[in-house]
XYZ file of C-alpha atoms in Angstrom:
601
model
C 234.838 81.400 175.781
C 234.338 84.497 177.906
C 233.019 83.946 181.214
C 228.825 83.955 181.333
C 228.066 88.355 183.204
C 226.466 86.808 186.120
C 229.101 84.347 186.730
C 230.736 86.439 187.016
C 228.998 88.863 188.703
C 228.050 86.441 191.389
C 231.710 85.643 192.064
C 233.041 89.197 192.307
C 229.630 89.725 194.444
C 230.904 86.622 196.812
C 234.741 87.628 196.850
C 233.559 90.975 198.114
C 231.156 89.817 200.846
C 233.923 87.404 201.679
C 237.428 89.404 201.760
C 237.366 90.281 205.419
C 236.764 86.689 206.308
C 238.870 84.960 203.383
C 241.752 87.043 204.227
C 241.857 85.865 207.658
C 241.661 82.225 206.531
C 244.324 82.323 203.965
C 247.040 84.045 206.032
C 246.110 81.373 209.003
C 246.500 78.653 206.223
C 249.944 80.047 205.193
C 250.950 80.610 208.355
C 250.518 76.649 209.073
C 251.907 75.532 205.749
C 254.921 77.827 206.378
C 255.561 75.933 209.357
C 256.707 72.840 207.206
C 255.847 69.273 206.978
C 254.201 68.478 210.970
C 255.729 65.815 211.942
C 259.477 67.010 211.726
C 258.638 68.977 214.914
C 257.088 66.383 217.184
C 259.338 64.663 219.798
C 260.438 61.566 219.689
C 258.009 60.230 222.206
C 255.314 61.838 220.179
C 256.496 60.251 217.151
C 256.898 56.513 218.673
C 253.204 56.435 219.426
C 252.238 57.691 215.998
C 254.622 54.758 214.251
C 254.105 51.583 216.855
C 251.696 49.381 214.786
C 253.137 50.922 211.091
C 254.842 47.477 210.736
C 256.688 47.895 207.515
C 256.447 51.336 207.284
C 257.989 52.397 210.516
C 261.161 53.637 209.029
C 259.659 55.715 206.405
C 257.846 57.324 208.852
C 260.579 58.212 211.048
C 262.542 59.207 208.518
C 260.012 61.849 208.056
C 261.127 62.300 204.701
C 258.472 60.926 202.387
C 254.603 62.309 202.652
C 252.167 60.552 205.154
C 248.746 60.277 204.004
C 245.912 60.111 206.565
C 242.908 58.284 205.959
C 239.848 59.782 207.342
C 237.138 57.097 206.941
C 233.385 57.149 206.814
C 232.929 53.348 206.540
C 230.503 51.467 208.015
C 228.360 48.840 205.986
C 224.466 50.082 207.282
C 225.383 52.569 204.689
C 225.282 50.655 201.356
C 227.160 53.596 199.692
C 230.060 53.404 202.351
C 230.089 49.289 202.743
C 233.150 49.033 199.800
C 235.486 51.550 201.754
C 236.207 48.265 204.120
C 238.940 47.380 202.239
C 240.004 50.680 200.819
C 242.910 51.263 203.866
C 244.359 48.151 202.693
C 244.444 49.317 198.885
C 245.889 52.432 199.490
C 248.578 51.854 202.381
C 249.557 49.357 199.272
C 249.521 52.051 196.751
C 251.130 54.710 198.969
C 254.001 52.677 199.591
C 254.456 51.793 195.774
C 254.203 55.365 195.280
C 257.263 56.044 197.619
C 254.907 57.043 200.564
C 253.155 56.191 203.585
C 249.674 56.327 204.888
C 247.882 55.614 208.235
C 243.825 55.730 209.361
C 243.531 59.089 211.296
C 240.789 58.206 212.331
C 236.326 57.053 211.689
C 233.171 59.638 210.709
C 229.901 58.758 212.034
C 227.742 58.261 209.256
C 224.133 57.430 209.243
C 221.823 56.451 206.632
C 218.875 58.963 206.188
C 216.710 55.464 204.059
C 217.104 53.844 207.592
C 215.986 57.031 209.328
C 213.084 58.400 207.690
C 210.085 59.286 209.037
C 212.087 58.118 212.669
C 212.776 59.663 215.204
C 216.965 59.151 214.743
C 216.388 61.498 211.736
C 216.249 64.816 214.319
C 220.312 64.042 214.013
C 220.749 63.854 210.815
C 220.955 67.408 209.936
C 223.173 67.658 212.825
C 225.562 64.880 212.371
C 227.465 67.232 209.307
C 228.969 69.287 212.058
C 229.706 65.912 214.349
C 231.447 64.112 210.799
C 233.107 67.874 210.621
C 234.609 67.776 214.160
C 235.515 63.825 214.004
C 237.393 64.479 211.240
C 238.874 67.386 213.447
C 240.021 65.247 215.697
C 241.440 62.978 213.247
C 243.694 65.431 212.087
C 244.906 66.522 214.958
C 247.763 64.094 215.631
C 249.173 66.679 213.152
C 251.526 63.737 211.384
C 249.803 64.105 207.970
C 251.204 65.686 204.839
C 247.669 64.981 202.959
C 244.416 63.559 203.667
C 242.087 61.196 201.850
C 238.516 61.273 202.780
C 236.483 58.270 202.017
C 232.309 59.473 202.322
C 229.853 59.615 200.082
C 226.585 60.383 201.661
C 224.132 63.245 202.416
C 225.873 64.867 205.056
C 229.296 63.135 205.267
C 230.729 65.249 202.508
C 229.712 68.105 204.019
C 230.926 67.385 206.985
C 234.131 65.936 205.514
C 234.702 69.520 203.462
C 234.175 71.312 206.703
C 237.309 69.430 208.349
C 239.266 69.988 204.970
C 238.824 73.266 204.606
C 239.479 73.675 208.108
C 242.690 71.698 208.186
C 243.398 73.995 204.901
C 246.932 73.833 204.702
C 247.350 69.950 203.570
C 246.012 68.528 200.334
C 242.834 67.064 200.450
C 241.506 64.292 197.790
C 238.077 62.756 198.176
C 237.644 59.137 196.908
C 234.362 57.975 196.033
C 232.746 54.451 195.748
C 230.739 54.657 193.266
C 227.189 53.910 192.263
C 225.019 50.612 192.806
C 224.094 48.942 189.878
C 220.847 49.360 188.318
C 217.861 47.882 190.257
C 214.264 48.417 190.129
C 213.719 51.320 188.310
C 212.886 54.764 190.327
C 210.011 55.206 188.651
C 208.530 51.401 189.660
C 209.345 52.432 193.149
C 207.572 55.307 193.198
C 204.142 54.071 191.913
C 204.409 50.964 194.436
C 205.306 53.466 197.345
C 201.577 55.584 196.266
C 199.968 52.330 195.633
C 200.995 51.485 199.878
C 199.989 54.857 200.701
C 196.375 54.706 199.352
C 195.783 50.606 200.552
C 196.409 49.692 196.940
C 198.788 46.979 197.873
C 200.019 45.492 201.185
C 203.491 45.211 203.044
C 204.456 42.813 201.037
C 204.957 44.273 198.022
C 206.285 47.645 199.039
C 208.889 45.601 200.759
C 209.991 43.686 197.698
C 210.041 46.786 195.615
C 212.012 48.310 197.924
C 214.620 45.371 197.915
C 214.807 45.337 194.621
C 215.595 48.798 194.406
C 218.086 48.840 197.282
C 220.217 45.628 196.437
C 223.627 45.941 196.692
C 226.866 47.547 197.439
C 227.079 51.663 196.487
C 225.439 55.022 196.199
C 221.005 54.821 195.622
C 220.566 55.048 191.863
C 218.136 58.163 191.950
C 220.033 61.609 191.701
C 219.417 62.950 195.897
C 221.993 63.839 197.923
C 224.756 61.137 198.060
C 225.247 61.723 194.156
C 224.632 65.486 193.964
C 227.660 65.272 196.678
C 229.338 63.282 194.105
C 228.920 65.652 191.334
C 230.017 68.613 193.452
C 233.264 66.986 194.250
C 233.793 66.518 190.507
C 233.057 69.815 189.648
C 234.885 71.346 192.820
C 237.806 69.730 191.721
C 238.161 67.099 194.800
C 237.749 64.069 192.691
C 239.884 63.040 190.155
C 238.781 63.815 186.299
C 236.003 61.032 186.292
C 235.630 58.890 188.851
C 232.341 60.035 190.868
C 229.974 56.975 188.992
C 232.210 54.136 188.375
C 230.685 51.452 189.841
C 232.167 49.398 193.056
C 234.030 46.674 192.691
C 235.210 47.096 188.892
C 238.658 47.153 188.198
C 238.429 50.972 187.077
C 237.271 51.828 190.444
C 240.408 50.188 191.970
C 242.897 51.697 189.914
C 240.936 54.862 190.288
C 241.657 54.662 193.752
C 245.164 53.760 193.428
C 245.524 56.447 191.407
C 244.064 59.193 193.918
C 246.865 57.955 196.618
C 249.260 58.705 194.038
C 247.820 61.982 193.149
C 247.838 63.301 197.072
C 251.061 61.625 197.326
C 252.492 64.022 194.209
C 250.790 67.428 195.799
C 251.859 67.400 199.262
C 254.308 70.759 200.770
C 257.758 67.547 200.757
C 256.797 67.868 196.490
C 257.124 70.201 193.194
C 253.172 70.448 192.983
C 251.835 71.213 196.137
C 248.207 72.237 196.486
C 246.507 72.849 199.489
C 243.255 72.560 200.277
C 242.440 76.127 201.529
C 243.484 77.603 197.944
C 241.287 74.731 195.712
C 238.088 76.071 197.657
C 238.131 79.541 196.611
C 235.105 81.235 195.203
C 235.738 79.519 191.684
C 235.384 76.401 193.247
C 232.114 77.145 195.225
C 230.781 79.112 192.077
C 231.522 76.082 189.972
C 229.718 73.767 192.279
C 226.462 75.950 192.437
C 226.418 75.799 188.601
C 226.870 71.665 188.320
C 223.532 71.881 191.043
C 221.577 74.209 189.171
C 223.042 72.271 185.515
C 221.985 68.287 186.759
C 218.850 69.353 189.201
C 220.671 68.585 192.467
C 219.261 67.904 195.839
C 218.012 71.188 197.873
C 220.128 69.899 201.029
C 223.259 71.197 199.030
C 221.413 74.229 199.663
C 221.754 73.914 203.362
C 225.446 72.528 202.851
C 227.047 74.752 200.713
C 227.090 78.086 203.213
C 228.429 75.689 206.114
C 230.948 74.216 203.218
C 231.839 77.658 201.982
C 232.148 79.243 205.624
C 234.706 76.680 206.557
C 236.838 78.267 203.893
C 235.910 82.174 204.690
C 233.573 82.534 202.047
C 229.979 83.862 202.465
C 227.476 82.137 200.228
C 223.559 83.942 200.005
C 220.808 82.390 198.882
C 220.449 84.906 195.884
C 223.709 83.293 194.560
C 222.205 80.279 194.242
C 218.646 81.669 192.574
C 220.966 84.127 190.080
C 223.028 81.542 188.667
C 220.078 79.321 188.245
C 218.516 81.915 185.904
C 221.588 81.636 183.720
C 222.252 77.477 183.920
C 220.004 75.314 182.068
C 218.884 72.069 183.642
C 220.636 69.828 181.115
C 219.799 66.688 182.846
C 216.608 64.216 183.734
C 217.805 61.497 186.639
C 215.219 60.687 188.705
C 213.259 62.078 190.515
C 213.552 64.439 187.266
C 213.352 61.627 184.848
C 213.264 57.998 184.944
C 216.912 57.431 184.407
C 218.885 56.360 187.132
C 222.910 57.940 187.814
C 224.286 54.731 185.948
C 222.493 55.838 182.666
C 223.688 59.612 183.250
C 227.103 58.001 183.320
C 226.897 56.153 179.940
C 225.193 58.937 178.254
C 228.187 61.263 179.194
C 228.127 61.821 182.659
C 229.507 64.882 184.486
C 232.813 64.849 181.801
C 230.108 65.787 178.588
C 228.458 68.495 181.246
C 231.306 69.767 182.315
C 232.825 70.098 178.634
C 229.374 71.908 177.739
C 229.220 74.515 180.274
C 232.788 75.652 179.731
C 232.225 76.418 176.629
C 229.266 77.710 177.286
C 231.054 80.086 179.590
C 229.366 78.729 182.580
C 232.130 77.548 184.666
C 235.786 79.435 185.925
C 237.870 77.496 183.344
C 240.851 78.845 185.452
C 239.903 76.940 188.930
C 242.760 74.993 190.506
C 242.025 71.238 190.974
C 243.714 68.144 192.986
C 244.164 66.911 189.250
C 246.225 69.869 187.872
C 245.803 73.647 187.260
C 242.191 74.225 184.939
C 238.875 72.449 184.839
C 239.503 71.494 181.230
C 241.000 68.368 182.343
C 237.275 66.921 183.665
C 236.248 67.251 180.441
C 238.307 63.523 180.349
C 237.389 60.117 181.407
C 239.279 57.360 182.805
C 240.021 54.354 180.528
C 241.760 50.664 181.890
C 243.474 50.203 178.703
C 245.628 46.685 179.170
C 244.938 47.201 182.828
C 246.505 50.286 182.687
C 244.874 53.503 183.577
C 244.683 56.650 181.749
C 242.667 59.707 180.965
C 241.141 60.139 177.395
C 238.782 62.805 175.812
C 235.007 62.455 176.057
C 232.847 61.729 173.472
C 232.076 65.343 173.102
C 228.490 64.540 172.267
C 225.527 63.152 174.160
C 224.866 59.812 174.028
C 221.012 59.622 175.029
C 219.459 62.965 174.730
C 216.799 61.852 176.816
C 218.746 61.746 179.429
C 221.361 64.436 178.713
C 220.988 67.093 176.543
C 224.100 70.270 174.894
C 223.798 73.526 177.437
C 222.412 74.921 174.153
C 219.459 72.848 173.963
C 218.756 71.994 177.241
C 215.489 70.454 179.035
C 214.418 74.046 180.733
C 216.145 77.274 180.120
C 216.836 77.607 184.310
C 219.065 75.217 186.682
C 214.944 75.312 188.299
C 216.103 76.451 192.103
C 214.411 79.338 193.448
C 214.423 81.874 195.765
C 211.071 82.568 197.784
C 210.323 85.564 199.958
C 207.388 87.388 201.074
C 206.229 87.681 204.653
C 206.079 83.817 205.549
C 209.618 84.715 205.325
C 212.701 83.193 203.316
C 213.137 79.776 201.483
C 214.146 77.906 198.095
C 211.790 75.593 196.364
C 213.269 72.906 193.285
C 210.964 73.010 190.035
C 213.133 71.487 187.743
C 210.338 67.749 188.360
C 207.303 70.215 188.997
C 205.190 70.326 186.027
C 204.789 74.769 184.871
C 201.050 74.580 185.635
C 201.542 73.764 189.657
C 204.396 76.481 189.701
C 201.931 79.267 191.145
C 199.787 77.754 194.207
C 197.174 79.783 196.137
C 195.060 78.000 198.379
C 194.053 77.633 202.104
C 196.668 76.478 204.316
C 196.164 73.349 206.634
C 198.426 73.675 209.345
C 200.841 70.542 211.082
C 203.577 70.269 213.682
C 204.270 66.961 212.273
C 204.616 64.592 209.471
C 202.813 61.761 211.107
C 199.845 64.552 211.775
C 199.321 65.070 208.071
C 199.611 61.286 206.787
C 196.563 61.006 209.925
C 194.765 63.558 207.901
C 195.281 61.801 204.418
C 194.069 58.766 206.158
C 190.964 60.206 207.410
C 190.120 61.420 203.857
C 190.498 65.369 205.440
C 191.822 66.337 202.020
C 188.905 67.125 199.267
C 190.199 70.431 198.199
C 192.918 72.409 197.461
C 195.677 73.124 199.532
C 198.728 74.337 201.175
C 200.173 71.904 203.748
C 201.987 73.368 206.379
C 204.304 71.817 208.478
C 206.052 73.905 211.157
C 208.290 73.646 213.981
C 210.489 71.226 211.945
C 213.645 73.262 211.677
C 217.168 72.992 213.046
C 216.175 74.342 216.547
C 212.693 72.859 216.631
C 213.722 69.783 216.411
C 217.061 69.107 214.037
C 215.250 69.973 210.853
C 214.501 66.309 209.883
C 213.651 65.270 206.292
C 210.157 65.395 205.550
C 210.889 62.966 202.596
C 208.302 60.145 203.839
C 205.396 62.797 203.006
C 206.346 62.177 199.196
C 203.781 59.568 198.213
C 200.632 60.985 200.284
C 201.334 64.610 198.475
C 201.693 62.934 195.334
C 198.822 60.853 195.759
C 196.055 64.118 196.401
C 198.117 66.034 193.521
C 197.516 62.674 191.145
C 193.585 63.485 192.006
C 193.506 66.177 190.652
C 193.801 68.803 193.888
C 196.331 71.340 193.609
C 198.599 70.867 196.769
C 201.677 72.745 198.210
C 204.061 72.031 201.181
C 205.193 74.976 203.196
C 207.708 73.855 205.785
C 211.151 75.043 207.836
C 211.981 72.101 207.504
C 213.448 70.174 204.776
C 212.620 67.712 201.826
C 215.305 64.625 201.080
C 217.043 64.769 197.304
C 214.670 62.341 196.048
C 211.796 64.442 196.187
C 210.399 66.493 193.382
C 207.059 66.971 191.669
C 204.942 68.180 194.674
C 205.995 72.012 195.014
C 207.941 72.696 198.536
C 208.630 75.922 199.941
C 211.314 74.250 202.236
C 213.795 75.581 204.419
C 211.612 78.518 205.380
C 213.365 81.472 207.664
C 213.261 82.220 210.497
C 211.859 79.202 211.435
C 208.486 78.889 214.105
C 210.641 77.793 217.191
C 212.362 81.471 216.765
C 209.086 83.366 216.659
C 209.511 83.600 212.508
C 206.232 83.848 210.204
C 205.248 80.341 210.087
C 204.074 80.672 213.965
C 201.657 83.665 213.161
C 199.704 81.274 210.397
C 196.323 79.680 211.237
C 194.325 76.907 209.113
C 192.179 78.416 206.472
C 194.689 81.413 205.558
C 195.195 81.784 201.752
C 198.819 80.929 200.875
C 200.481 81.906 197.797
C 203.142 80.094 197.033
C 204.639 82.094 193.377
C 207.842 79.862 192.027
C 207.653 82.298 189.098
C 207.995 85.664 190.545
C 209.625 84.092 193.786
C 207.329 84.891 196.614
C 205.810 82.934 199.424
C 203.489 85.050 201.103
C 199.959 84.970 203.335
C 197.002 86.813 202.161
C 195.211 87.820 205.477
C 194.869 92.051 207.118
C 195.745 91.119 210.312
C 198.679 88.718 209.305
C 201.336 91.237 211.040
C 199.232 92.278 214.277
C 198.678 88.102 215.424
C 201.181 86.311 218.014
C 203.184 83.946 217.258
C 201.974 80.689 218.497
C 204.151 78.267 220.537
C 204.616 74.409 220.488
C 205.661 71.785 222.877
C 208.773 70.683 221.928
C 209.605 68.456 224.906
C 209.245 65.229 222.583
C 212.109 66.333 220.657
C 214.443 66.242 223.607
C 215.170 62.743 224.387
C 214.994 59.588 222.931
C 217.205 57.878 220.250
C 220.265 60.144 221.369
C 218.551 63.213 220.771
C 219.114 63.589 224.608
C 222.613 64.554 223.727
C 222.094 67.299 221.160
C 220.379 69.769 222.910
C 223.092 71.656 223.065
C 223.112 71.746 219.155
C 219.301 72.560 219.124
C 219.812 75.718 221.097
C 223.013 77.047 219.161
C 222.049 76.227 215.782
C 222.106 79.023 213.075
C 219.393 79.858 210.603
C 218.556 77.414 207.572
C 220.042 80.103 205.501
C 223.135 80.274 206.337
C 224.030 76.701 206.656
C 221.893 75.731 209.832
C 225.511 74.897 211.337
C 226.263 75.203 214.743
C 230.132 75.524 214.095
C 229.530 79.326 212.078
């Protein structure tokens, strides 16, 4: 199938922006591969500290002549996702040496839980904590004894993070092993109602603790489709995961010889083998271009927006948001996990999963067929999925067809024409808003704006029965240098609640809205934000917003719009408190939303 025009116009388009930058990357990447396997050229002083608690594996590893894997772990068990990787060094130390190899913890990611955090104050470091996971990892790697790395995260910004140190460290193999998916709970959808029936005094505590129990109840990824498992897909589809493995569930015996299996795989591509593949030359343009089409193609979380430019700056490449709205014109949305649908990722899986998507859109001529992979040379081997057959493991073709079209639906017949990501601009500035969950008739808002400078302000105002009539909701001065750009995610229900009476309601923020979110209509991520003076500063209550999803504008309607000062806020609460005392430093250096909101780029 010949490659989809604006594919491939986008990718020529990003190769072009990028060349100055990639071409500096890639010769620095050759220039430390070329310098052979690390640890031949440590002393032997060096060297004895590296190997003193290896045990068995001491003389491998002074031998230096088999590859040494290093583990870069994200574990911790407040994370439900990241709870199974306790035992994973274990496992694969195991499987390294069976594989004629060796492999050693580099070194432990931070890695919060955004459910634990918000609405709280710890959620000013979420955003932030990417870069920290990014320059953990960092330091992991720099002992400078590893032929490969494994990197064990999962979450919202632990993958990000984690691709930031990979492609930095470009010159070794990297293979990301997942952990899979919870089982199925509560449904999303149950949630959901009980979380509007708190928010309007419906029911008490109680209950909205109980649903959310049973909801959240055991090991693995949350069920709905937000960031952990949009992270998940893009791994898949990036070619960082082996050919299906992002949604087997924990604690099967697929998922453990799916593990296995990735040691053996980095073992097999290291710079001491016959197949060595680098890091720095998997996350090329095809790669990124790939990724943006499995968001726009399963209605991924809008913090991959955010992600991908820091992601795809690590590597030299220059990612704009009018990549990301041009190949959503051309990718239809050919998924419904909630918050899109009421299925959760484990029925995705069963109906086909990313391996039926994935099979769909090449042909389709959607994706770069050609795209190198930690599995082999071509993306046509994720059209497979794994099978224990007599526990042993191999890879067999998918289905080829959808097993529950309400859940997953042929590129050709697809649940909306568009991937449903879109560009805004106008003179409130620059943003992306997600419509694939927003029903057509709420796609154009105009109303008066209500302005915030806080979450907790506007749930006040719901509370106080303030909102009778249409309107835009703005909340400002709750982007990266404001205040760490938090997720606005708790404002969910009380949104949902005034658009399920009948108002029609908007957010405008700079700030952001968590994965799960979805049929309110957000202009998020707005540019430049209010703490830099940007457009959102010059707005006053009782301005007439448009907020056009359809023709891609966010703009004010008011004469004197340009002429008025930009008002200022006191941030001072933002500064301490919770650790945030200890990323100010990050608050002041911060980029803009758009291009990654990273202070590293």
């Amino acid at each position: 199938m010949t490659l989809n025009a604006t594919i491939a116009r986008v990718t020529d388009r990003i190769r072009a922006r990028s060349e100055g930058l990639r071409g500096d990357y890639l010769a620095r990447m050759r220039a430390a591969a070329e310098a052979g396997p690390a640890r031949g050229h440590l002393a032997c002083g060096n060297q004895a500290h590296a190997y003193a608690a290896m045990a068995e594996d001491k003389a491998a590893l002074a031998a230096g002549r088999v590859p040494n894997l290093g583990i870069v772990t994200a574990y911790n068990d407040m994370l439900s996702a990241h709870q199974p990787y306790e035992d994973y060094p274990r496992t694969i130390r195991a499987a390294a040496r069976a594989a004629g190899a060796t492999a050693q913890v580099a070194g432990g990611v931070p890695a919060m839980c955004d459910g634990v955090t918000q609405g709280q104050p710890g959620m000013e470091l979420s955003l932030f904590s990417r870069d920290v996971i990014a320059l953990a990892a960092g330091v992991a790697l720099s002992h400078n004894t590893f032929d490969a790395a494994l990197y064990l995260g999962v979450c919202d910004k632990i993958v990000p993070g984690l691709i930031i140190a990979a492609a930095t460290f470009s010159h070794i193999p990297a293979v990301f092993v997942p952990a899979g998916p919870m089982t199925s709970g509560l449904p999303n959808d149950e949630k959901a109602k009980v979380r509007q029936q708190f928010a309007t005094g419906e029911v008490g505590r109680d209950k909205l603790m109980e649903a959310e129990m049973a909801s959240y109840h055991g090991p693995g990824t949350c069920t709905f489709y937000g960031t952990a498992n949009t992270n998940q897909m893009l791994m898949e589809f990036m070619g960082l995961h082996l050919p299906g493995a992002s949604f087997v569930n924990p604690g099967t015996p697929l998922r453990e010889a799916l593990t296995t299996a990735a040691v053996e795989r980095a073992a097999a591509i290291t710079a001491l083998g016959n197949d060595y593949r680098p890091a720095g030359e998997i996350l090329d343009e095809r790669a990124f271009v790939n990724g943006l089409v499995g968001l726009m193609a399963t209605g991924g979380s809008t913090n991959l927006v955010l992600h991908l430019p820091a992601m795809a700056r690590a590597a030299g490449i220059v990612l704009d948001l009018e990549d990301f709205a041009d190949i959503s014109d051309v990718v239809p949305l050919m998924a419904k996990v909630y918050p899109n649908g009421l299925a959760d990722v484990n029925h995705f899986h069963a109906a086909g999963g990313l391996g039926y998507m994935i099979g769909e859109l090449l042909d389709a001529g959607l994706l770069h067929p050609d795209a190198r992979t930690v599995a082999g040379d071509g993306l046509d081997l994720y059209r497979q999925e794994p099978k224990l057959i007599d526990g042993k493991l191999g890879w067999q073709p998918g289905s080829g067809t959808t097993l529950n079209d309400r859940i997953l639906r042929p590129a050709g017949d697809a649940f909306a024409r568009t991937g449903g990501l879109k560009q805004l601009s106008g003179n409130l500035g620059r943003g992306v808003i997600k419509v694939s969950a927003v029903a057509p008739e709420r796609h154009v808002i105009e109303a008066p704006a209500r302005i915030f400078h806080d979450q907790d302000a506007v749930k006040a105002a719901f509370k106080r029965g303030e909102f009778t009539s249409d309107t835009v909701v703005v909340v400002r001065f709750q982007g990266p240098r404001a205040n760490g750009m938090p997720e606005l995610h708790s404002l969910t229900p009380t949104l949902s609640v005034l658009q399920e009476r009948g108002l029609k309601v908007a957010l405008v923020t700079d700030g952001r809205m968590s994965g799960a979110s979805g049929k309110v209509p957000a202009a998020i991520h707005v540019a430049p934000e209010a703490a830099m003076g940007g457009p959102l500063a010059r707005l006053r209550d009782g301005d007439l917003v448009r907020l056009d999803a359809v023709a891609g504008t966010l703009s004010v309607l008011a004469e004197d719009f340009d002429r008025r000062d930009p008002v200022t806020a006191d941030l001072s609460g933002n500064s301490h408190g919770i650790g945030r005392e200890m990323f100010e430093t990050f608050r002041r250096n911060v980029g803009n939303a758009t291009e990654g909101a990273s202070v590293l780029f």
